[in-house]
Amino acid sequence: MTERKQTGTTAGPGGGAGTEPLATIVIVNWNGAHLLPACLDGIAKQDAGFAFQTWVVDNASADGSRELLAERYPWVRVVPSDRNLGFAGGNNLALRQVTTPYAVLVNNDAVPEPTWLAALLGPFGEPGGQHLGAATGKVVFLPRFLRMRLSTPTFVPGPHDSRELGVRVSSVTVNGREALREVLWEKLTYGAEGPAKAPYFWTRGDGELCVPIPDGGPVTLGFTWAAESGKQVVLSWDGPTGAADGGRAELAVGRESTTVTLTVVGEAPRVDVINNVGGIVLTDGYGADRGYQQVDAGQFDQPEDVFTACGNGMAIRSSLGHELGWFDDAFFLYYEDTDLSWRIRARGYTIRYVPGAVLRHIHSASSVEWSPLFVFHTDRNRLLMLTKDATATLALSAVLRYPATTASIAVRTLRQAWRGRSRPALRPTLLRLRVYGSYLRLLPAMLRARREIGRTAAERRSSLQSWLVSR
């Protein structure tokens, strides 16, 4: 590959060098020097057949990101920021300067397959493409995973916690490397608990987990866990293709935290797990990734219209983006892509899911799920989005329910502390109060935006909400 090919300016639609670029790829970076090489190397390998350019917005990184870009990727245009503007503001810093027909967004922790860009922009040139506002691809987690099943007896902690709990897992290692936060087990656990720096997960009695493992060679897995009493945990997994049986291990767990290990043969099948194949919004106003944590078995291999696009791997018609003002700067992080998608649809445009546009994304590499930062922005921005985009009934229901739920959580926390004669865990309640305070501060701006969206809309809010799905 020549240097000119790396710049994305060799081949335009007419096939000649020097052709005006069709698209601008925008990557927002904050202290991601360890992530950028894989991402940019993947972009340099794009077999696009047309000209494109690549911009990296650096959100005041302090880890040598700009030096790395200058030394190893001189073909990338760096858009510097003197402070961290988040995903929304960082993208906007570049997007408001874009003059190419299409703008394409990629996370710095994602690696595109060679045909990703060509596939993503393809639908814009197909029949009916003039009605397409944005396209979104298939995002799968990086690396590949071992699909496992866990089974163990359960217990119910007490009258104030009616969950059926299996074992408490505080560490998962892969060949000695900690991978607790990288395990995909939404179908098995109740979410992260405990302090941010030392989280743990309570499992259900039965369910599936996907553990990230390298290709080739035997793999040693370690589990550190405890339970309410001594009992057995059964872990099982598929065997090599064509094998009659897979692997199975019966492991002990007790009251004290212990570590157990098992070895998985090198031929055990690795699977791709879906991160996002377009987005959905639930009838109660929560956004979600379509297909999240499903093993990719071809069930999403057909292109189709979706309600929202994922900000990681999204292409948008630049003229429309400029009309809409791109992302809402106030969102900073999370829900900004769902809000923009809702506004794209309000203008009467469609959003297309393109299964051939594949990105591989490192799970929670840039931010930690269920951290205070994550909870603050997802909770607040969901309320901001609904205030701007949803019907008044749905928006008011969510906005009024939030403080009511906060009060209920506070009362339950105080009661549990009083009965247990312990200090109440007030941080979750205080965080929710911060969320609501920030929402109220931004409410006037969101109401102005709501009026502007209504003034320019080509489709009614009630019509758009026919896309919302039940839990």
CSV table of C-alpha atoms in Angstrom, one decimal:
chain,number,residue,atom,x,y,z
A,1,MET,CA,0.0,0.0,0.0
A,2,THR,CA,1.4,3.4,-1.0
A,3,GLU,CA,1.3,6.4,1.2
A,4,ARG,CA,-1.2,8.1,-1.1
A,5,LYS,CA,-3.5,5.1,-0.7
A,6,GLN,CA,-3.3,5.5,3.0
A,7,THR,CA,-4.5,9.0,2.9
A,8,GLY,CA,-7.7,7.8,1.3
A,9,THR,CA,-7.2,10.1,-1.7
A,10,THR,CA,-6.1,7.7,-4.4
A,11,ALA,CA,-9.3,6.5,-6.0
A,12,GLY,CA,-12.4,8.5,-6.4
A,13,PRO,CA,-15.7,7.5,-8.0
A,14,GLY,CA,-14.1,8.3,-11.4
A,15,GLY,CA,-11.1,6.1,-10.5
A,16,GLY,CA,-8.5,8.8,-10.8
A,17,ALA,CA,-6.0,10.1,-8.2
A,18,GLY,CA,-6.7,13.5,-6.9
A,19,THR,CA,-10.5,13.0,-7.0
A,20,GLU,CA,-12.4,15.1,-4.5
A,21,PRO,CA,-13.0,12.9,-1.4
A,22,LEU,CA,-16.5,11.5,-1.0
A,23,ALA,CA,-16.4,11.1,2.8
A,24,THR,CA,-14.6,12.4,5.9
A,25,ILE,CA,-14.0,9.8,8.7
A,26,VAL,CA,-14.0,11.5,12.1
A,27,ILE,CA,-12.5,9.8,15.2
A,28,VAL,CA,-12.7,11.4,18.6
A,29,ASN,CA,-9.7,10.6,20.9
A,30,TRP,CA,-9.0,11.2,24.5
A,31,ASN,CA,-5.9,9.6,26.0
A,32,GLY,CA,-6.3,6.7,23.5
A,33,ALA,CA,-2.7,6.4,22.2
A,34,HIS,CA,-2.9,2.7,22.9
A,35,LEU,CA,-6.0,2.3,20.8
A,36,LEU,CA,-5.4,4.5,17.8
A,37,PRO,CA,-2.9,2.3,15.9
A,38,ALA,CA,-5.3,-0.6,15.4
A,39,CYS,CA,-8.1,1.8,14.4
A,40,LEU,CA,-6.0,3.8,12.0
A,41,ASP,CA,-4.2,0.8,10.5
A,42,GLY,CA,-7.7,-0.6,9.8
A,43,ILE,CA,-8.8,2.6,8.1
A,44,ALA,CA,-5.5,2.7,6.0
A,45,LYS,CA,-6.5,-0.8,4.7
A,46,GLN,CA,-9.9,0.2,3.4
A,47,ASP,CA,-10.7,-1.1,-0.1
A,48,ALA,CA,-13.1,1.7,-0.8
A,49,GLY,CA,-12.7,2.5,-4.5
A,50,PHE,CA,-13.3,6.2,-3.8
A,51,ALA,CA,-11.5,9.0,-2.2
A,52,PHE,CA,-11.9,9.8,1.5
A,53,GLN,CA,-10.1,11.7,4.3
A,54,THR,CA,-9.5,10.9,8.0
A,55,TRP,CA,-9.6,13.4,10.8
A,56,VAL,CA,-8.8,12.7,14.5
A,57,VAL,CA,-10.2,15.1,17.1
A,58,ASP,CA,-7.9,15.1,20.1
A,59,ASN,CA,-9.7,16.0,23.3
A,60,ALA,CA,-6.7,17.5,25.1
A,61,SER,CA,-5.0,14.1,25.6
A,62,ALA,CA,-2.0,13.9,27.9
A,63,ASP,CA,-0.7,10.5,26.8
A,64,GLY,CA,1.3,11.4,23.7
A,65,SER,CA,-1.6,10.8,21.3
A,66,ARG,CA,-0.7,13.9,19.2
A,67,GLU,CA,3.0,12.9,19.0
A,68,LEU,CA,2.0,9.4,17.9
A,69,LEU,CA,-0.3,10.8,15.2
A,70,ALA,CA,2.4,13.2,13.9
A,71,GLU,CA,5.1,10.5,13.8
A,72,ARG,CA,3.2,7.4,12.5
A,73,TYR,CA,0.1,8.8,10.8
A,74,PRO,CA,1.0,12.1,9.0
A,75,TRP,CA,-1.8,11.4,6.5
A,76,VAL,CA,-4.4,12.1,9.3
A,77,ARG,CA,-5.6,15.6,9.9
A,78,VAL,CA,-5.5,16.3,13.7
A,79,VAL,CA,-8.3,18.6,15.0
A,80,PRO,CA,-7.0,19.8,18.4
A,81,SER,CA,-9.2,20.7,21.3
A,82,ASP,CA,-7.8,22.5,24.4
A,83,ARG,CA,-10.3,20.6,26.7
A,84,ASN,CA,-12.2,17.3,26.7
A,85,LEU,CA,-15.5,18.0,24.9
A,86,GLY,CA,-16.7,14.5,25.2
A,87,PHE,CA,-18.0,12.4,22.3
A,88,ALA,CA,-20.7,14.8,21.2
A,89,GLY,CA,-18.7,18.0,21.4
A,90,GLY,CA,-15.5,16.4,20.1
A,91,ASN,CA,-17.2,15.1,17.0
A,92,ASN,CA,-19.0,18.4,16.5
A,93,LEU,CA,-15.6,20.3,16.5
A,94,ALA,CA,-14.8,18.4,13.3
A,95,LEU,CA,-18.2,17.8,11.8
A,96,ARG,CA,-19.0,21.5,11.6
A,97,GLN,CA,-16.0,21.8,9.3
A,98,VAL,CA,-16.8,18.9,7.0
A,99,THR,CA,-17.5,19.7,3.4
A,100,THR,CA,-17.5,16.2,1.9
A,101,PRO,CA,-20.9,14.7,0.9
A,102,TYR,CA,-20.8,12.2,3.8
A,103,ALA,CA,-19.4,12.2,7.3
A,104,VAL,CA,-18.5,8.9,8.9
A,105,LEU,CA,-17.9,8.3,12.6
A,106,VAL,CA,-15.7,5.7,14.2
A,107,ASN,CA,-14.6,5.1,17.8
A,108,ASN,CA,-10.9,5.1,18.5
A,109,ASP,CA,-11.4,1.6,20.1
A,110,ALA,CA,-12.9,0.1,17.0
A,111,VAL,CA,-11.2,-1.7,14.0
A,112,PRO,CA,-12.9,-1.7,10.6
A,113,GLU,CA,-12.8,-4.6,8.3
A,114,PRO,CA,-11.4,-3.7,4.8
A,115,THR,CA,-14.8,-3.4,3.1
A,116,TRP,CA,-16.4,-1.5,5.9
A,117,LEU,CA,-16.4,2.0,4.4
A,118,ALA,CA,-17.5,1.0,0.9
A,119,ALA,CA,-20.4,-1.2,2.3
A,120,LEU,CA,-21.5,1.6,4.7
A,121,LEU,CA,-21.8,4.2,2.0
A,122,GLY,CA,-23.2,1.9,-0.6
A,123,PRO,CA,-26.9,2.3,0.2
A,124,PHE,CA,-26.8,6.1,-0.4
A,125,GLY,CA,-26.2,5.4,-4.1
A,126,GLU,CA,-28.9,2.7,-4.5
A,127,PRO,CA,-32.4,3.3,-5.7
A,128,GLY,CA,-34.3,5.3,-3.0
A,129,GLY,CA,-31.0,6.4,-1.5
A,130,GLN,CA,-32.1,10.1,-1.7
A,131,HIS,CA,-34.4,9.4,1.2
A,132,LEU,CA,-31.6,7.9,3.3
A,133,GLY,CA,-30.3,10.2,6.1
A,134,ALA,CA,-27.9,7.9,7.8
A,135,ALA,CA,-26.5,4.3,7.6
A,136,THR,CA,-25.2,2.2,10.5
A,137,GLY,CA,-23.2,-1.0,10.3
A,138,LYS,CA,-22.7,-4.3,12.2
A,139,VAL,CA,-20.5,-3.8,15.3
A,140,VAL,CA,-19.1,-6.9,17.0
A,141,PHE,CA,-17.0,-7.1,20.1
A,142,LEU,CA,-13.3,-7.5,19.9
A,143,PRO,CA,-11.8,-10.1,20.5
A,144,ARG,CA,-13.7,-13.3,19.8
A,145,PHE,CA,-15.3,-15.2,22.7
A,146,LEU,CA,-15.7,-18.6,24.2
A,147,ARG,CA,-19.4,-19.2,24.8
A,148,MET,CA,-19.9,-20.9,28.2
A,149,ARG,CA,-22.9,-21.9,30.4
A,150,LEU,CA,-23.0,-21.7,34.1
A,151,SER,CA,-25.4,-23.7,36.4
A,152,THR,CA,-25.5,-23.7,40.3
A,153,PRO,CA,-28.1,-23.8,43.1
A,154,THR,CA,-29.6,-20.5,44.1
A,155,PHE,CA,-30.7,-18.7,47.3
A,156,VAL,CA,-32.8,-15.6,48.1
A,157,PRO,CA,-30.9,-13.1,50.4
A,158,GLY,CA,-34.0,-11.9,52.3
A,159,PRO,CA,-37.2,-9.9,52.3
A,160,HIS,CA,-35.5,-6.8,51.0
A,161,ASP,CA,-33.7,-8.6,48.2
A,162,SER,CA,-35.8,-11.1,46.4
A,163,ARG,CA,-33.2,-12.0,43.7
A,164,GLU,CA,-32.3,-15.7,43.2
A,165,LEU,CA,-28.5,-15.5,43.5
A,166,GLY,CA,-26.0,-18.1,42.5
A,167,VAL,CA,-22.3,-17.1,43.0
A,168,ARG,CA,-20.5,-13.8,43.5
A,169,VAL,CA,-17.7,-13.4,41.0
A,170,SER,CA,-15.0,-10.9,41.7
A,171,SER,CA,-12.4,-11.9,39.2
A,172,VAL,CA,-12.1,-13.6,35.9
A,173,THR,CA,-8.6,-14.2,34.4
A,174,VAL,CA,-7.6,-15.4,30.9
A,175,ASN,CA,-4.1,-16.8,30.9
A,176,GLY,CA,-3.4,-14.8,34.1
A,177,ARG,CA,-4.7,-11.5,32.7
A,178,GLU,CA,-7.7,-9.9,34.5
A,179,ALA,CA,-10.7,-9.8,32.2
A,180,LEU,CA,-13.6,-9.3,34.6
A,181,ARG,CA,-14.9,-6.1,32.9
A,182,GLU,CA,-14.5,-7.7,29.4
A,183,VAL,CA,-16.7,-10.8,30.1
A,184,LEU,CA,-20.2,-10.5,28.4
A,185,TRP,CA,-22.7,-11.9,30.8
A,186,GLU,CA,-25.8,-9.7,30.7
A,187,LYS,CA,-28.0,-12.8,30.5
A,188,LEU,CA,-26.3,-14.4,33.6
A,189,THR,CA,-25.7,-11.6,36.2
A,190,TYR,CA,-27.5,-8.8,37.8
A,191,GLY,CA,-25.0,-6.1,36.8
A,192,ALA,CA,-21.9,-4.7,38.5
A,193,GLU,CA,-22.1,-4.1,42.3
A,194,GLY,CA,-19.6,-2.9,44.9
A,195,PRO,CA,-17.0,-0.1,44.6
A,196,ALA,CA,-15.9,1.0,41.2
A,197,LYS,CA,-12.3,-0.1,41.7
A,198,ALA,CA,-13.3,-3.6,43.0
A,199,PRO,CA,-16.6,-4.6,41.4
A,200,TYR,CA,-18.3,-8.0,41.7
A,201,PHE,CA,-21.2,-9.7,39.9
A,202,TRP,CA,-23.9,-11.9,41.4
A,203,THR,CA,-25.0,-14.6,38.9
A,204,ARG,CA,-28.4,-16.2,38.5
A,205,GLY,CA,-28.7,-19.9,38.8
A,206,ASP,CA,-28.4,-20.7,35.1
A,207,GLY,CA,-27.3,-18.6,32.2
A,208,GLU,CA,-24.7,-17.9,29.5
A,209,LEU,CA,-21.5,-15.9,29.6
A,210,CYS,CA,-18.9,-15.2,26.9
A,211,VAL,CA,-15.3,-15.0,27.9
A,212,PRO,CA,-12.8,-13.2,25.6
A,213,ILE,CA,-10.0,-15.6,24.7
A,214,PRO,CA,-7.1,-15.5,22.2
A,215,ASP,CA,-7.1,-17.6,19.0
A,216,GLY,CA,-5.1,-20.8,19.1
A,217,GLY,CA,-3.5,-22.8,21.9
A,218,PRO,CA,-5.0,-24.0,25.2
A,219,VAL,CA,-6.4,-21.2,27.4
A,220,THR,CA,-6.4,-21.2,31.2
A,221,LEU,CA,-9.3,-19.5,32.8
A,222,GLY,CA,-9.5,-18.4,36.5
A,223,PHE,CA,-12.6,-17.6,38.5
A,224,THR,CA,-12.5,-15.9,41.9
A,225,TRP,CA,-15.9,-16.4,43.6
A,226,ALA,CA,-17.9,-17.0,46.8
A,227,ALA,CA,-21.4,-18.0,47.8
A,228,GLU,CA,-23.8,-18.2,50.7
A,229,SER,CA,-22.6,-21.8,51.4
A,230,GLY,CA,-20.6,-24.6,50.0
A,231,LYS,CA,-21.9,-25.9,46.7
A,232,GLN,CA,-21.0,-26.9,43.1
A,233,VAL,CA,-20.8,-24.8,40.0
A,234,VAL,CA,-21.0,-26.4,36.6
A,235,LEU,CA,-19.3,-24.6,33.7
A,236,SER,CA,-19.7,-26.1,30.2
A,237,TRP,CA,-18.8,-25.0,26.6
A,238,ASP,CA,-18.9,-26.2,23.1
A,239,GLY,CA,-16.3,-28.5,21.7
A,240,PRO,CA,-14.4,-28.3,18.4
A,241,THR,CA,-16.5,-28.4,15.2
A,242,GLY,CA,-17.6,-31.9,14.6
A,243,ALA,CA,-16.9,-33.0,18.1
A,244,ALA,CA,-19.7,-34.9,19.8
A,245,ASP,CA,-19.2,-33.3,23.2
A,246,GLY,CA,-17.8,-30.1,24.5
A,247,GLY,CA,-16.0,-29.2,27.7
A,248,ARG,CA,-17.4,-29.5,31.2
A,249,ALA,CA,-16.0,-28.7,34.7
A,250,GLU,CA,-17.6,-29.1,38.1
A,251,LEU,CA,-16.0,-26.6,40.5
A,252,ALA,CA,-16.4,-25.9,44.2
A,253,VAL,CA,-17.5,-22.6,45.8
A,254,GLY,CA,-17.9,-21.7,49.5
A,255,ARG,CA,-18.4,-18.9,51.9
A,256,GLU,CA,-14.8,-17.7,51.6
A,257,SER,CA,-13.6,-16.2,48.3
A,258,THR,CA,-11.5,-18.7,46.5
A,259,THR,CA,-9.9,-19.0,43.0
A,260,VAL,CA,-10.4,-22.0,40.8
A,261,THR,CA,-8.9,-22.6,37.4
A,262,LEU,CA,-9.7,-24.7,34.3
A,263,THR,CA,-8.1,-25.3,30.9
A,264,VAL,CA,-9.9,-25.0,27.6
A,265,VAL,CA,-8.4,-26.8,24.6
A,266,GLY,CA,-7.1,-24.7,21.8
A,267,GLU,CA,-9.6,-26.1,19.3
A,268,ALA,CA,-12.7,-24.8,21.3
A,269,PRO,CA,-14.8,-22.7,19.0
A,270,ARG,CA,-14.5,-18.9,19.2
A,271,VAL,CA,-17.6,-16.9,18.3
A,272,ASP,CA,-18.4,-13.3,17.4
A,273,VAL,CA,-20.7,-11.5,19.7
A,274,ILE,CA,-22.9,-8.5,18.6
A,275,ASN,CA,-22.4,-5.1,20.1
A,276,ASN,CA,-24.9,-3.2,17.9
A,277,VAL,CA,-26.8,-3.8,14.7
A,278,GLY,CA,-28.7,-0.5,14.8
A,279,GLY,CA,-30.5,0.9,17.8
A,280,ILE,CA,-34.0,0.7,19.4
A,281,VAL,CA,-35.9,2.8,21.9
A,282,LEU,CA,-38.2,1.1,24.3
A,283,THR,CA,-41.7,2.2,25.1
A,284,ASP,CA,-40.5,3.6,28.5
A,285,GLY,CA,-37.9,5.8,26.8
A,286,TYR,CA,-34.7,3.8,27.3
A,287,GLY,CA,-32.4,3.4,24.4
A,288,ALA,CA,-30.8,0.0,23.6
A,289,ASP,CA,-28.4,-1.7,21.2
A,290,ARG,CA,-30.3,-4.0,18.9
A,291,GLY,CA,-28.9,-7.6,19.1
A,292,TYR,CA,-26.7,-6.7,22.1
A,293,GLN,CA,-24.6,-9.7,23.4
A,294,GLN,CA,-26.2,-12.1,21.0
A,295,VAL,CA,-23.8,-14.6,19.4
A,296,ASP,CA,-23.6,-13.6,15.7
A,297,ALA,CA,-25.1,-16.6,13.9
A,298,GLY,CA,-26.3,-14.7,10.8
A,299,GLN,CA,-29.6,-13.6,12.3
A,300,PHE,CA,-28.8,-10.0,11.3
A,301,ASP,CA,-27.4,-10.6,7.9
A,302,GLN,CA,-30.1,-8.8,5.9
A,303,PRO,CA,-30.1,-5.0,5.4
A,304,GLU,CA,-33.2,-3.2,6.9
A,305,ASP,CA,-34.4,0.1,8.2
A,306,VAL,CA,-33.8,0.8,11.9
A,307,PHE,CA,-34.9,3.5,14.2
A,308,THR,CA,-31.5,4.7,15.3
A,309,ALA,CA,-27.9,4.5,14.2
A,310,CYS,CA,-24.9,3.8,16.4
A,311,GLY,CA,-22.4,6.6,16.8
A,312,ASN,CA,-19.6,4.1,16.3
A,313,GLY,CA,-19.7,3.3,12.6
A,314,MET,CA,-22.4,5.8,11.5
A,315,ALA,CA,-22.5,7.5,8.2
A,316,ILE,CA,-24.6,10.6,7.7
A,317,ARG,CA,-25.4,12.9,4.8
A,318,SER,CA,-23.4,16.0,5.6
A,319,SER,CA,-25.9,18.5,4.3
A,320,LEU,CA,-28.5,17.0,6.6
A,321,GLY,CA,-26.1,17.0,9.5
A,322,HIS,CA,-25.3,20.7,9.0
A,323,GLU,CA,-29.1,21.5,8.9
A,324,LEU,CA,-29.6,19.6,12.2
A,325,GLY,CA,-26.6,21.1,13.9
A,326,TRP,CA,-25.0,17.6,14.3
A,327,PHE,CA,-24.9,16.3,17.9
A,328,ASP,CA,-26.2,18.2,20.9
A,329,ASP,CA,-23.1,19.5,22.7
A,330,ALA,CA,-24.9,19.4,26.1
A,331,PHE,CA,-25.1,15.6,25.9
A,332,PHE,CA,-21.3,15.2,26.2
A,333,LEU,CA,-21.4,11.4,26.2
A,334,TYR,CA,-24.1,8.8,25.6
A,335,TYR,CA,-27.5,9.1,23.9
A,336,GLU,CA,-26.2,11.8,21.5
A,337,ASP,CA,-26.5,9.3,18.6
A,338,THR,CA,-30.1,8.3,19.6
A,339,ASP,CA,-31.1,12.0,19.8
A,340,LEU,CA,-29.5,12.8,16.4
A,341,SER,CA,-31.2,9.7,14.9
A,342,TRP,CA,-34.6,10.7,16.3
A,343,ARG,CA,-34.1,14.2,14.7
A,344,ILE,CA,-33.1,12.7,11.4
A,345,ARG,CA,-36.3,10.7,11.3
A,346,ALA,CA,-38.3,13.7,12.3
A,347,ARG,CA,-37.1,15.4,9.1
A,348,GLY,CA,-38.6,12.5,7.1
A,349,TYR,CA,-35.3,10.6,6.3
A,350,THR,CA,-34.7,6.9,6.9
A,351,ILE,CA,-31.8,5.1,8.6
A,352,ARG,CA,-30.4,1.9,7.1
A,353,TYR,CA,-28.7,-1.0,8.8
A,354,VAL,CA,-25.9,-2.4,6.6
A,355,PRO,CA,-24.7,-5.9,7.7
A,356,GLY,CA,-21.7,-5.9,5.4
A,357,ALA,CA,-20.2,-2.8,7.1
A,358,VAL,CA,-18.4,-4.6,10.0
A,359,LEU,CA,-16.5,-2.9,12.9
A,360,ARG,CA,-14.8,-4.8,15.7
A,361,HIS,CA,-15.1,-2.9,19.0
A,362,ILE,CA,-13.3,-3.3,22.3
A,363,HIS,CA,-15.9,-3.6,25.1
A,364,SER,CA,-15.8,-0.6,27.5
A,365,ALA,CA,-12.2,0.4,26.4
A,366,SER,CA,-12.9,4.2,26.6
A,367,SER,CA,-15.4,4.2,29.5
A,368,VAL,CA,-16.6,1.8,32.2
A,369,GLU,CA,-20.2,0.6,32.2
A,370,TRP,CA,-22.1,1.4,35.4
A,371,SER,CA,-19.4,3.8,36.6
A,372,PRO,CA,-20.7,7.1,38.1
A,373,LEU,CA,-19.7,8.8,34.8
A,374,PHE,CA,-21.7,6.3,32.8
A,375,VAL,CA,-24.8,6.4,35.1
A,376,PHE,CA,-24.8,10.2,35.3
A,377,HIS,CA,-24.8,10.8,31.5
A,378,THR,CA,-27.0,7.9,30.5
A,379,ASP,CA,-29.7,8.8,33.1
A,380,ARG,CA,-29.6,12.6,32.4
A,381,ASN,CA,-29.3,12.3,28.6
A,382,ARG,CA,-32.2,10.0,28.4
A,383,LEU,CA,-34.4,12.6,30.0
A,384,LEU,CA,-32.9,15.3,27.8
A,385,MET,CA,-33.5,13.3,24.7
A,386,LEU,CA,-37.2,12.5,25.6
A,387,THR,CA,-37.8,16.2,26.4
A,388,LYS,CA,-36.6,17.2,23.0
A,389,ASP,CA,-37.9,14.4,20.8
A,390,ALA,CA,-40.7,12.3,22.4
A,391,THR,CA,-44.4,13.0,22.7
A,392,ALA,CA,-45.3,15.1,25.7
A,393,THR,CA,-47.0,12.1,27.4
A,394,LEU,CA,-43.8,9.9,27.2
A,395,ALA,CA,-41.5,12.8,28.1
A,396,LEU,CA,-43.5,13.9,31.2
A,397,SER,CA,-43.9,10.3,32.3
A,398,ALA,CA,-40.2,9.7,32.3
A,399,VAL,CA,-39.3,13.1,33.8
A,400,LEU,CA,-41.8,12.8,36.7
A,401,ARG,CA,-41.0,9.2,37.4
A,402,TYR,CA,-37.3,9.8,37.9
A,403,PRO,CA,-37.6,11.9,41.2
A,404,ALA,CA,-40.3,9.5,42.4
A,405,THR,CA,-38.0,6.5,41.9
A,406,THR,CA,-35.1,8.4,43.5
A,407,ALA,CA,-37.2,9.0,46.6
A,408,SER,CA,-38.3,5.4,46.7
A,409,ILE,CA,-34.6,4.2,46.5
A,410,ALA,CA,-33.6,6.6,49.3
A,411,VAL,CA,-36.4,5.4,51.6
A,412,ARG,CA,-35.5,1.7,50.9
A,413,THR,CA,-31.8,2.4,51.5
A,414,LEU,CA,-32.5,4.1,54.9
A,415,ARG,CA,-34.8,1.2,56.0
A,416,GLN,CA,-32.3,-1.4,55.1
A,417,ALA,CA,-29.5,0.5,56.9
A,418,TRP,CA,-31.7,0.9,60.0
A,419,ARG,CA,-32.7,-2.8,60.1
A,420,GLY,CA,-29.1,-3.9,59.6
A,421,ARG,CA,-27.7,-1.2,61.9
A,422,SER,CA,-25.3,-0.1,59.2
A,423,ARG,CA,-24.4,3.1,57.5
A,424,PRO,CA,-26.8,3.8,54.5
A,425,ALA,CA,-25.3,3.6,51.0
A,426,LEU,CA,-26.3,7.1,49.9
A,427,ARG,CA,-24.1,7.5,46.9
A,428,PRO,CA,-26.6,6.1,44.4
A,429,THR,CA,-29.3,8.5,45.6
A,430,LEU,CA,-26.9,11.5,45.6
A,431,LEU,CA,-25.9,10.7,42.1
A,432,ARG,CA,-29.5,10.6,41.0
A,433,LEU,CA,-30.1,14.0,42.6
A,434,ARG,CA,-27.1,15.3,40.6
A,435,VAL,CA,-28.7,13.9,37.5
A,436,TYR,CA,-32.0,15.6,38.1
A,437,GLY,CA,-30.3,18.9,39.0
A,438,SER,CA,-28.3,18.9,35.8
A,439,TYR,CA,-31.4,18.1,33.8
A,440,LEU,CA,-33.4,21.0,35.3
A,441,ARG,CA,-30.5,23.4,34.5
A,442,LEU,CA,-30.6,22.3,30.9
A,443,LEU,CA,-34.4,22.1,30.6
A,444,PRO,CA,-34.9,25.6,29.1
A,445,ALA,CA,-32.5,24.9,26.3
A,446,MET,CA,-34.1,21.5,25.6
A,447,LEU,CA,-37.6,23.1,25.4
A,448,ARG,CA,-36.3,25.6,22.9
A,449,ALA,CA,-34.8,22.7,20.9
A,450,ARG,CA,-38.1,20.8,21.1
A,451,ARG,CA,-40.0,23.8,19.6
A,452,GLU,CA,-37.5,24.0,16.8
A,453,ILE,CA,-37.7,20.3,16.0
A,454,GLY,CA,-41.5,20.5,15.9
A,455,ARG,CA,-41.3,23.6,13.6
A,456,THR,CA,-39.2,21.8,11.0
A,457,ALA,CA,-40.5,18.3,11.4
A,458,ALA,CA,-41.8,16.3,8.4
A,459,GLU,CA,-43.2,13.5,10.6
A,460,ARG,CA,-45.2,13.7,13.8
A,461,ARG,CA,-43.8,12.6,17.1
A,462,SER,CA,-46.7,10.2,17.7
A,463,SER,CA,-45.9,8.6,14.3
A,464,LEU,CA,-42.2,8.2,15.1
A,465,GLN,CA,-43.1,6.5,18.4
A,466,SER,CA,-44.6,3.6,16.5
A,467,TRP,CA,-40.9,2.4,16.2
A,468,LEU,CA,-40.7,2.1,20.0
A,469,VAL,CA,-40.6,-1.5,21.2
A,470,SER,CA,-41.8,-3.2,24.5
A,471,ARG,CA,-39.4,-4.8,26.9
